[in-house]
Coordinates of C-alpha atoms in Angstrom, one line a residue:
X1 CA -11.3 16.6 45.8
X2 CA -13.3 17.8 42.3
X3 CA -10.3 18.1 40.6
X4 CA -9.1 14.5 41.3
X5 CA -12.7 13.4 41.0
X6 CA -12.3 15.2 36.7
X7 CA -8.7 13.7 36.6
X8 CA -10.1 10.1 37.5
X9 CA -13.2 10.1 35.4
X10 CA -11.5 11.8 32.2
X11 CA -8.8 9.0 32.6
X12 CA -11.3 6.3 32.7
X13 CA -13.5 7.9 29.3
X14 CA -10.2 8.4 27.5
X15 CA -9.3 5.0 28.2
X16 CA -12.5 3.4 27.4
X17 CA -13.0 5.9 24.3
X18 CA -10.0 7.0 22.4
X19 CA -7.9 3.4 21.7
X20 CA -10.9 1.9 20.5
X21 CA -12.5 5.3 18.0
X22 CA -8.5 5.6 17.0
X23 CA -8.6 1.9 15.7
X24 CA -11.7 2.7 13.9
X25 CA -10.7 5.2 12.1
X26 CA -7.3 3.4 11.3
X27 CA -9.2 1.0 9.9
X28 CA -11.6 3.5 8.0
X29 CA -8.4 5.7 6.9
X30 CA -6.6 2.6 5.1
X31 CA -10.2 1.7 3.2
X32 CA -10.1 4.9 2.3
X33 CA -6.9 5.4 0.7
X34 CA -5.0 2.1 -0.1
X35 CA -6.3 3.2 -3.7
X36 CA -3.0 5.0 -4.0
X37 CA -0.9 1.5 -3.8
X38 CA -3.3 -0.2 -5.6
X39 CA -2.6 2.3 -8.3
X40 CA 0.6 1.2 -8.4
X41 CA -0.1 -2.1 -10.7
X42 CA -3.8 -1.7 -10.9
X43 CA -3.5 1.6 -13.6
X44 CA -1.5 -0.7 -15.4
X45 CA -3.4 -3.7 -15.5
X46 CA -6.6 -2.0 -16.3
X47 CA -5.8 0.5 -18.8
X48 CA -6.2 3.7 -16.1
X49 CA -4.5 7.4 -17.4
X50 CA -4.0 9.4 -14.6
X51 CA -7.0 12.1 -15.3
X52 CA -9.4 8.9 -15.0
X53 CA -7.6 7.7 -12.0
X54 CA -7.6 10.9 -10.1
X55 CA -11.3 11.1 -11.2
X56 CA -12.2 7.9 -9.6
X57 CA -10.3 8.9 -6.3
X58 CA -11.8 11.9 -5.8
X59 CA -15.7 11.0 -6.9
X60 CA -15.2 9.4 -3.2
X61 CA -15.9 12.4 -2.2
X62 CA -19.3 13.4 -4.1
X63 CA -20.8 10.1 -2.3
X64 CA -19.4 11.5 1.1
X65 CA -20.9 15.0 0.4
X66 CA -24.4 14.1 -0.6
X67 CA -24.8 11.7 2.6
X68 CA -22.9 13.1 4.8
X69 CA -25.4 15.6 6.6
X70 CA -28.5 13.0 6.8
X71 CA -25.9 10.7 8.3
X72 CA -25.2 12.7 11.0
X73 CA -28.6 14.0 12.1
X74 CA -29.2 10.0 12.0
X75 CA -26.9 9.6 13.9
X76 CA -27.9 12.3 16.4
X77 CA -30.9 10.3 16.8
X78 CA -30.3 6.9 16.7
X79 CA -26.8 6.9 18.7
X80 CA -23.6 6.4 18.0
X81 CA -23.3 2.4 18.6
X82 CA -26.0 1.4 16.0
X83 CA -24.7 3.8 13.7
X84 CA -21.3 3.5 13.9
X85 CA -21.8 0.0 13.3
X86 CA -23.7 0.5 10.2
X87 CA -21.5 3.0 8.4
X88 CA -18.6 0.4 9.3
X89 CA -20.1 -2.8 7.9
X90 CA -21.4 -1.1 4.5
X91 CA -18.1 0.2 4.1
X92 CA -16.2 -2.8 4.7
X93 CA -18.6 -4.7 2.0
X94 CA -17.7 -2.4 -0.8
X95 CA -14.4 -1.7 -0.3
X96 CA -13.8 -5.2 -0.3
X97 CA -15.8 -5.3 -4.1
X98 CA -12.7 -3.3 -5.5
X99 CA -11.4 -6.6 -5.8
X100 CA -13.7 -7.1 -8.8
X101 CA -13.7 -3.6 -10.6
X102 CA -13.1 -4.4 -14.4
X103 CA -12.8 -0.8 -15.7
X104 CA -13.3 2.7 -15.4
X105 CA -17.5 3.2 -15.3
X106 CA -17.4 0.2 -12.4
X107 CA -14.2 1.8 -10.6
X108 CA -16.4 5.6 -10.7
X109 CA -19.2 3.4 -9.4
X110 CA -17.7 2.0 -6.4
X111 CA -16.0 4.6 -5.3
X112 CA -18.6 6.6 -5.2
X113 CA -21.0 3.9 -2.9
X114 CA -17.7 3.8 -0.9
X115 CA -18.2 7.9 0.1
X116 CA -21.7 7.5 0.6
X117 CA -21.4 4.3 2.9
X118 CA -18.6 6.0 5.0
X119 CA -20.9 9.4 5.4
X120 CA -21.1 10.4 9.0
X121 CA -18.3 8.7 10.8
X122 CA -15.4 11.3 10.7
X123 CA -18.3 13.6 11.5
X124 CA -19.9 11.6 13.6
X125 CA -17.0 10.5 16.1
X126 CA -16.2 14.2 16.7
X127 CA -19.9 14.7 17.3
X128 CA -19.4 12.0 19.6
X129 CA -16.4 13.2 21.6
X130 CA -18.5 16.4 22.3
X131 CA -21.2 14.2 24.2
X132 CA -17.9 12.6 26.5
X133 CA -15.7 15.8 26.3
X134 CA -15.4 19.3 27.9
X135 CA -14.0 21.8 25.5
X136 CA -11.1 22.7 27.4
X137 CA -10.2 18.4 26.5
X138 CA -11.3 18.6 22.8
X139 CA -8.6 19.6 21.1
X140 CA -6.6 17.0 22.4
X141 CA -8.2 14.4 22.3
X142 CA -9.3 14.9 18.5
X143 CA -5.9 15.0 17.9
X144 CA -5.3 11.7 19.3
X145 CA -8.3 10.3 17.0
X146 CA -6.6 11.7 14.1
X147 CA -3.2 10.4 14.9
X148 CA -4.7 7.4 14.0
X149 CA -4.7 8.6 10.1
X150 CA -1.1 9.2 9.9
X151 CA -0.3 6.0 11.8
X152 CA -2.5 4.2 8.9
X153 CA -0.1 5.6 6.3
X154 CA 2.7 4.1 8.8
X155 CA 1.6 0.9 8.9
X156 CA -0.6 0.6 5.8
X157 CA 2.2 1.5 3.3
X158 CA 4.2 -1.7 3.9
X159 CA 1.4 -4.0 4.2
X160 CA -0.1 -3.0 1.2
X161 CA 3.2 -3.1 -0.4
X162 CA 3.5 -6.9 1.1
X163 CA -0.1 -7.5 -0.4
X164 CA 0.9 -6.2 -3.5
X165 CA 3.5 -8.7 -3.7
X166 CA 0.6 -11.7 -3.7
X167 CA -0.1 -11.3 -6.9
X168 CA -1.4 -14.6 -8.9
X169 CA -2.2 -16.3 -6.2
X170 CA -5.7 -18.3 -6.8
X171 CA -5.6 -16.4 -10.6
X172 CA -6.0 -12.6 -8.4
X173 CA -3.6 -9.5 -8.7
X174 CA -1.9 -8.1 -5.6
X175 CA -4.2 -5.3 -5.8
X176 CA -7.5 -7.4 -5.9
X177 CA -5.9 -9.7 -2.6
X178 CA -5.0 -6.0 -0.9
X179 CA -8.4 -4.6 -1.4
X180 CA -10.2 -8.2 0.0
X181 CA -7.7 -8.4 3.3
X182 CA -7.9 -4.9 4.0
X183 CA -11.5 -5.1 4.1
X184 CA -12.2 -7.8 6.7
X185 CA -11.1 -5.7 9.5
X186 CA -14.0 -2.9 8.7
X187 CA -16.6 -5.5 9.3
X188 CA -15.3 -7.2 12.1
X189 CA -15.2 -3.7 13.9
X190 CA -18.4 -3.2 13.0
X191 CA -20.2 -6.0 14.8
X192 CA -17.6 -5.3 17.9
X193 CA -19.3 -1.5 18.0
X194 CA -22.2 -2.9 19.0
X195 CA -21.4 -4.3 21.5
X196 CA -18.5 -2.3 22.7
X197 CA -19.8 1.2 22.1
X198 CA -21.6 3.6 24.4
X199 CA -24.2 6.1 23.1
X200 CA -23.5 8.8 26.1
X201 CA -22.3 9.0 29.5
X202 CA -25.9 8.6 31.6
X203 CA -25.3 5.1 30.3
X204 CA -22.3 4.5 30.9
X205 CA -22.0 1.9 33.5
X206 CA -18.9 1.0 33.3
X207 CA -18.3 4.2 34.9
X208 CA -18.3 4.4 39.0
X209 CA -21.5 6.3 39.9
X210 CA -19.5 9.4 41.2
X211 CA -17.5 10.0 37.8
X212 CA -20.6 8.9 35.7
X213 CA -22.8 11.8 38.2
X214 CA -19.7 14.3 37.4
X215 CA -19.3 14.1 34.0
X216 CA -23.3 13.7 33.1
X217 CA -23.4 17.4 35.3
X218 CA -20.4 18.9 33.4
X219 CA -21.3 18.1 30.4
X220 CA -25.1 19.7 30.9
X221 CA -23.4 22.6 32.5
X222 CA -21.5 22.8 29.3
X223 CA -24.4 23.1 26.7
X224 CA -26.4 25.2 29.3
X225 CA -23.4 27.8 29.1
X226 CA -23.9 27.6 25.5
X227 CA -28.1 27.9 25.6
X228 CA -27.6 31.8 25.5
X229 CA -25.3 32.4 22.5
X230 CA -25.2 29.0 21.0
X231 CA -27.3 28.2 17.6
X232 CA -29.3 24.6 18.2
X233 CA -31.8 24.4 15.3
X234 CA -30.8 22.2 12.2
X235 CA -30.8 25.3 9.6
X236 CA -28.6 27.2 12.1
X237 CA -26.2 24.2 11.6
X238 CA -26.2 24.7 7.8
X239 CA -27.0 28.5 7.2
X240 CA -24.5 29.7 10.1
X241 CA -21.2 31.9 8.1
X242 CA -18.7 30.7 10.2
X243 CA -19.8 27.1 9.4
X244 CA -19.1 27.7 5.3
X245 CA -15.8 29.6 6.1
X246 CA -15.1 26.9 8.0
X247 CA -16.0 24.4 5.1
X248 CA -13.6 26.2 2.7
X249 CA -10.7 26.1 5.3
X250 CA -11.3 22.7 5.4
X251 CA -11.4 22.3 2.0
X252 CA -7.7 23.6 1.4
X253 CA -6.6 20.8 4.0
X254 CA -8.8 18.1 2.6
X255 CA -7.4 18.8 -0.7
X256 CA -3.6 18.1 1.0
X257 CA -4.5 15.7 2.9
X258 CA -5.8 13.2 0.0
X259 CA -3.1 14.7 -2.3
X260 CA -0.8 13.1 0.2
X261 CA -3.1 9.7 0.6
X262 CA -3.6 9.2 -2.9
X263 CA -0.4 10.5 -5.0
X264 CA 2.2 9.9 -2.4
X265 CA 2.9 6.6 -3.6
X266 CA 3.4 7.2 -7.1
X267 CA 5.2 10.4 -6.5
X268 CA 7.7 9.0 -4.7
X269 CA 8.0 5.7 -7.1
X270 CA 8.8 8.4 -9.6
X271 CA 12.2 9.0 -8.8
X272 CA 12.8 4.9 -9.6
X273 CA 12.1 3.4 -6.3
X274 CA 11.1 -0.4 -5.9
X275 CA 7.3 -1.0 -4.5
X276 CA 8.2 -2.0 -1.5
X277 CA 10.9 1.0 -0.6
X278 CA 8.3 3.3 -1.3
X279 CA 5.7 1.7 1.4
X280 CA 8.5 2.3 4.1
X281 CA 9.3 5.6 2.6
X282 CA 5.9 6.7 2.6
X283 CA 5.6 5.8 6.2
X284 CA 8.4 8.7 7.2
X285 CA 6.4 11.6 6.5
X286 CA 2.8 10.3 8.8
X287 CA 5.4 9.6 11.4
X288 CA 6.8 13.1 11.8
X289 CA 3.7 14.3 11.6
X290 CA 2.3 12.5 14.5
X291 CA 4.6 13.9 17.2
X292 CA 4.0 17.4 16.0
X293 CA 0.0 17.0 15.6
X294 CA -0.1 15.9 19.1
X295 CA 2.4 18.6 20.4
X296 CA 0.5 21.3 18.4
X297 CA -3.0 20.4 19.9
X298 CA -1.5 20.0 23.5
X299 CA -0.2 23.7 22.8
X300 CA -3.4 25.0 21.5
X301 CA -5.7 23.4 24.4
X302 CA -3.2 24.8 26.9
X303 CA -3.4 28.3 25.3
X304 CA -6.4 28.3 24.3
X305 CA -5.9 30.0 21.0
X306 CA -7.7 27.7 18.1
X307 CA -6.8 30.5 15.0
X308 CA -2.9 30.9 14.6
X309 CA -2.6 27.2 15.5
X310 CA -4.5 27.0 12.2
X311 CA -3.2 29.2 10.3
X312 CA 0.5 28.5 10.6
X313 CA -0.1 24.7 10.0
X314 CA -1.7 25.6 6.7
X315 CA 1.4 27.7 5.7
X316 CA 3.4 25.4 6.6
X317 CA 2.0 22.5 4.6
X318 CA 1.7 24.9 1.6
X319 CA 5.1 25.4 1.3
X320 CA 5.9 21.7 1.5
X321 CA 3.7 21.2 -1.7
X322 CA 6.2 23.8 -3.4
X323 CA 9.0 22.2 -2.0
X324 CA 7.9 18.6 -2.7
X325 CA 7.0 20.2 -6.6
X326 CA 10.3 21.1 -7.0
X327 CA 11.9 18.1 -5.5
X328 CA 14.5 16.2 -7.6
X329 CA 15.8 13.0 -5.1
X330 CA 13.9 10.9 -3.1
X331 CA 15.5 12.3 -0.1
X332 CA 13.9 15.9 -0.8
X333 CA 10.4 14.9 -2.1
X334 CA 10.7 13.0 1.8
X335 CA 11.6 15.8 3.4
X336 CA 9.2 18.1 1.6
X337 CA 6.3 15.6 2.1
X338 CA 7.0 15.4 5.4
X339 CA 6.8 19.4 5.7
X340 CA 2.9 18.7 4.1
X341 CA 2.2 16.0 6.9
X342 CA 2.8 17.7 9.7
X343 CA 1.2 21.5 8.6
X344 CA -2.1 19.0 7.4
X345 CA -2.3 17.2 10.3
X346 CA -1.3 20.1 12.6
X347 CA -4.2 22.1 11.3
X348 CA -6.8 19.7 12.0
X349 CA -7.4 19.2 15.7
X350 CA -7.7 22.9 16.7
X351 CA -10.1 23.5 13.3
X352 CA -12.5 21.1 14.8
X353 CA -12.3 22.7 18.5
X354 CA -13.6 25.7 16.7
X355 CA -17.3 24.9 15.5
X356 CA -18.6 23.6 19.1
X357 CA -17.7 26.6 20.0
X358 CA -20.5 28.8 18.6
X359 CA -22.9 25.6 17.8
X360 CA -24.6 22.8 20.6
X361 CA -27.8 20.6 19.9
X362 CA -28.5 19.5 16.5
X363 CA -26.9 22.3 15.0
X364 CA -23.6 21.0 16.2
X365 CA -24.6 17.5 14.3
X366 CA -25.1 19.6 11.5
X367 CA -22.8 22.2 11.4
X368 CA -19.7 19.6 11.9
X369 CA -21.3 17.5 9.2
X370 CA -21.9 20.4 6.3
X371 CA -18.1 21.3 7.3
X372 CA -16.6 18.0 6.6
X373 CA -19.1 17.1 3.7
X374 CA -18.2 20.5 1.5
X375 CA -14.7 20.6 2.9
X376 CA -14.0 17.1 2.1
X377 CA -15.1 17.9 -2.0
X378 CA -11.8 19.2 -1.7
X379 CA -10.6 15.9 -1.7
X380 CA -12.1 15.0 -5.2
X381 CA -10.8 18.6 -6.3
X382 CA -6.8 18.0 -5.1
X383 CA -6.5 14.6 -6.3
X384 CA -8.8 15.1 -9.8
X385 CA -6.2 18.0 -10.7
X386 CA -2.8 16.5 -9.6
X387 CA -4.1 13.4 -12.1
X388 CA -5.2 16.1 -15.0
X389 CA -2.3 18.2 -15.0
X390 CA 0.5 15.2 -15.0
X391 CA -1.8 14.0 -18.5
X392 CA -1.6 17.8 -19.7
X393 CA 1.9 18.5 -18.2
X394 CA 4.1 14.9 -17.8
X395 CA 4.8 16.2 -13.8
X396 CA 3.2 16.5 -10.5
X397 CA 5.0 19.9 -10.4
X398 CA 1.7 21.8 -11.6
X399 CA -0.5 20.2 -9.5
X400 CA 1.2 20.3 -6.3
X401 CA 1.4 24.3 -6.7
X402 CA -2.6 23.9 -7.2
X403 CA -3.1 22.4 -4.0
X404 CA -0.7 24.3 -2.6
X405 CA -2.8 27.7 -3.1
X406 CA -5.5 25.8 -1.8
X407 CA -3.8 25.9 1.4
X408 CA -3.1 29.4 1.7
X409 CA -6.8 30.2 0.7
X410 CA -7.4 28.1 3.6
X411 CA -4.7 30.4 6.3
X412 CA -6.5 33.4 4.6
X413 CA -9.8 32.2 5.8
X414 CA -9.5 31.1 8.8
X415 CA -7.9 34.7 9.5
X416 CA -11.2 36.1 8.6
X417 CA -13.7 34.0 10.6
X418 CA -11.4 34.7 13.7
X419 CA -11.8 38.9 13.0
X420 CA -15.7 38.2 12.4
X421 CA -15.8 36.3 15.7
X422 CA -14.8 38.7 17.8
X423 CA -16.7 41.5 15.8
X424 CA -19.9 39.5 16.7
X425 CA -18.5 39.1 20.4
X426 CA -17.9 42.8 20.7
X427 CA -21.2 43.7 19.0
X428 CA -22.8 41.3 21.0
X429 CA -21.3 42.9 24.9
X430 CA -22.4 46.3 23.6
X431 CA -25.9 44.9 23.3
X432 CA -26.1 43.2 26.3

C-alpha cells in the first residue's frame, strides 16, 4: 500500500512539475543562447571581430555570477512562484532589447543585465525540485529539466535560422526580428508562473490529502536524516570545500556547454554550409544527447553512484572537443560535436544530485547557487577564448583544445571530492 501510495503521488508531482519547469527553461535556454545565430549576420552588420564577440557572450556570465547567490537566498524566502516569475519577466524585457544594440559598449551592456536578470533560476529550480523530490528521484528528474536545454538547440536552431531569414521587413535585420519573437515567450511564462506555480507541497492542493500528507512527511523525514551531518547555515553554503570543488567541476562543463551554444553555429558554417543547413545540423548533436542524458541519470539513480557517472561524461566530452578541433567535413565536426553533447549533458544531472547530499536548509540555497554562479564564469572563460584565439590563430582548433582541458580538470576534480568524501565519512564513523 506505501509503495503505491509514493508511485501515485510522485506521478502526480512529476506531472504537475516537470513539463511545465522543462518549458521554462526551454524558454530561458534559447534567450540565452540564440546569440550564436544571431552572430551569424549580426557580426557582420555591426562591425563585431570575434575577440569582442566572444567577449560579449561570455560577460553574460559576470551579471549571472554577481546575482546569482542573493537570488537564490531570495528566493528561499520569498518562494519559488513570485520569484520565478520575476527572474522570467526581466529576462524577457532585455533580451528582447538586443533588437536595438548599435555596437559593442551597448552589446557588453546588455548582455551583462541579461546574466544578472536571469540569476537564480537554473539555481533556483533545482533548489526547487529538492523541496518536491526525494534524493533517490533527483537525479532523474534534473535530467529531465535539463533535456529541455538540448531540445532548445533542437528546435531553436531552425527557427532562428527561419527568423533570420526576415530580414528587412519593417526596415529590421533577421537578427533584430529573432531577438524580439524569441522574447515574447519569457514574459508570457512569466505572468503564467504566477498563477500556475506552487511554492511547496503543504500547499499543494491539487494534491489528494493522502499523497500531499505522504510526501509533506517524506520530505521532513528527509532533511531530518540530514539534521545530523548536514551543513544549514548560509556561510556553510559558501565556505563548505566540496561546494568550490564542485564549482570548478562545473566550470569545465559550463565552459563546453556554452562553447557548444555559442560557437556551434559558426563552426559548423565554416566548412561552407547555408544558414539554414546549419540550424538543422546543429539540431543533430542536442538530439543524441538527450537519449543518453536521460539514460545516464536513470543509471546513476539506480546505482546510486553520482562520481564515475561524472567523470566519464567529462572525458568523454573532452575528447569530442579534440575531435571536433581536428575535424575537416561537416560530417565529422557533427559527429564530434555530438561526442561533446552527450559527455556535457551526461555530466550534469548526477553533479547536481551531489551537493544536497552533504547541504539541507539555506545552505543548500546557497551552496547550489555559489556552484552554478562560479562554475558558470566558465562560460564567459570558454566562449571569450575560442573568440580570442580564432583573431590570434584564423581556427577554432586552439580553442577547442582549451576547453577541452577544461574538461579534464573537471574529471580530475570531481575524482578528488569523491576520495575526500569518504575520508570525512570514515573519519567521521571512527568518531562516532
Amino acid at each position: 500500500m506505501a509503495d503505491s501510495l509514493e508511485r501515485a503521488t510522485m506521478r502526480r508531482v512529476s506531472w504537475r512539475l516537470v513539463p511545465f519547469i522543462c518549458l521554462l527553461y526551454f524558454i530561458a535556454f534559447i534567450d540565452r543562447v540564440n546569440i550564436g545565430f544571431a552572430a551569424l549576420t549580426m557580426n557582420k552588420d555591426l562591425g563585431f571581430s570575434s575577440a569582442v564577440f566572444g567577449f560579449g557572450a561570455g560577460v553574460f556570465f559576470f551579471g549571472y555570477f554577481l546575482f546569482e547567490v542573493p537570488s537564490n537566498i531570495v528566493l528561499d524566502k520569498v518562494g519559488a512562484r513570485i520569484w520565478i516569475a520575476r527572474v522570467m519577466i526581466t529576462w524577457g524585457i532585455i533580451s528582447g532589447s538586443f533588437a536595438f544594440v548599435s555596437g559593442e559598449y551597448s552589446f557588453y551592456v546588455l548582455r551583462f543585465l541579461l546574466g544578472a536578470a536571469e540569476a537564480g533560476f537554473f539555481p533556483g529550480i533545482i533548489l526547487y525540485l529538492s523541496y518536491w523530490f526525494p534524493t533517490r528521484y533527483r537525479a532523474g528528474v534534473v535530467s529531465l529539466f535539463m533535456a529541455a536545454a538540448p531540445i532548445s538547440v533542437v528546435i531553436g536552431s531552425p527557427l532562428s535560422s527561419a527568423l533570420l531569414a526576415m530580414d528587412g521587413i519593417w526596415g529590421l535585420h533577421g537578427w533584430q526580428w529573432m531577438f524580439i519573437i524569441e522574447a515574447i515567450p519569457a514574459v508570457i511564462l512569466g505572468v503564467v508562473v504566477l498563477f500556475y506555480m506552487t511554492d511547496r507541497p503543504e500547499k499543494a492542493k491539487w494534491l489528494p490529502e493522502d499523497q500531499r500528507n505522504w510526501l509533506v512527511a517524506e520530505m521532513n523525514e528527509e532533511h531530518a536524516r540530514k539534521q545530523v551531518a548536514a551543513k544549514h547555515g548560509i556561510l556553510a553554503g559558501m565556505a563548505d570545500p566540496r561546494v568550490l570543488a564542485l564549482a570548478l567541476v562545473y566550470f569545465g562543463t559550463s565552459a563546453g556547454l556554452y562553447t557548444l551554444g555559442i560557437w556551434a553555429p559558426q563552426i559548423i558554417k565554416s566548412f561552407g554550409l547555408s544558414t539554414m543547413a546549419v540550424g538543422f545540423l546543429n539540431g543533430v548533436p542536442p538530439t543524441i544527447a538527450i537519449i543518453a542524458m536521460i539514460l545516464w541519470a536513470r543509471h546513476s539513480d539506480k546505482t546510486g553512484e553520482r562520481t564515475w557517472h561524472v567523470v566519464i561524461a567529462c572525458l568523454v566530452a573532452s575528447v569530442g572537443l579534440m575531435l571536433a578541433g581536428g575535424a575537416t567535413s561537416a560530417l565529422a565536426v557533427i559527429a564530434a560535436l555530438s561526442l561533446v553533447n552527450v559527455g556535457i549533458s551526461a555530466a550534469k544531472p548526477p553533479l547536481w544530485a551531489m551537493p544536497t547530499m552533504f547541504l539541507s536548509g539555506q545552505a543548500a540555497a546557497v551552496g547550489i547557487a555559489t556552484i552554478n554562479s562560479i562554475g558558470n564564469l566558465g562560460g564567459f572563460v570558454g566562449p571569450w577564448a575560442i573568440g580570442w584565439i580564432k583573431d590570434q590563430t584564423g581556427s577554432f582548433t586552439g580553442g577547442l583544445i582549451f576547453v577541452s582541458g577544461l574538461l579534464v580538470l573537471s574529471a580530475i576534480v570531481t575524482l578528488i571530492v569523491a576520495r575526500s568524501g569518504r575520508r570525512t565519512e570514515a573519519t567521521g564513523a571512527v568518531a562516532r
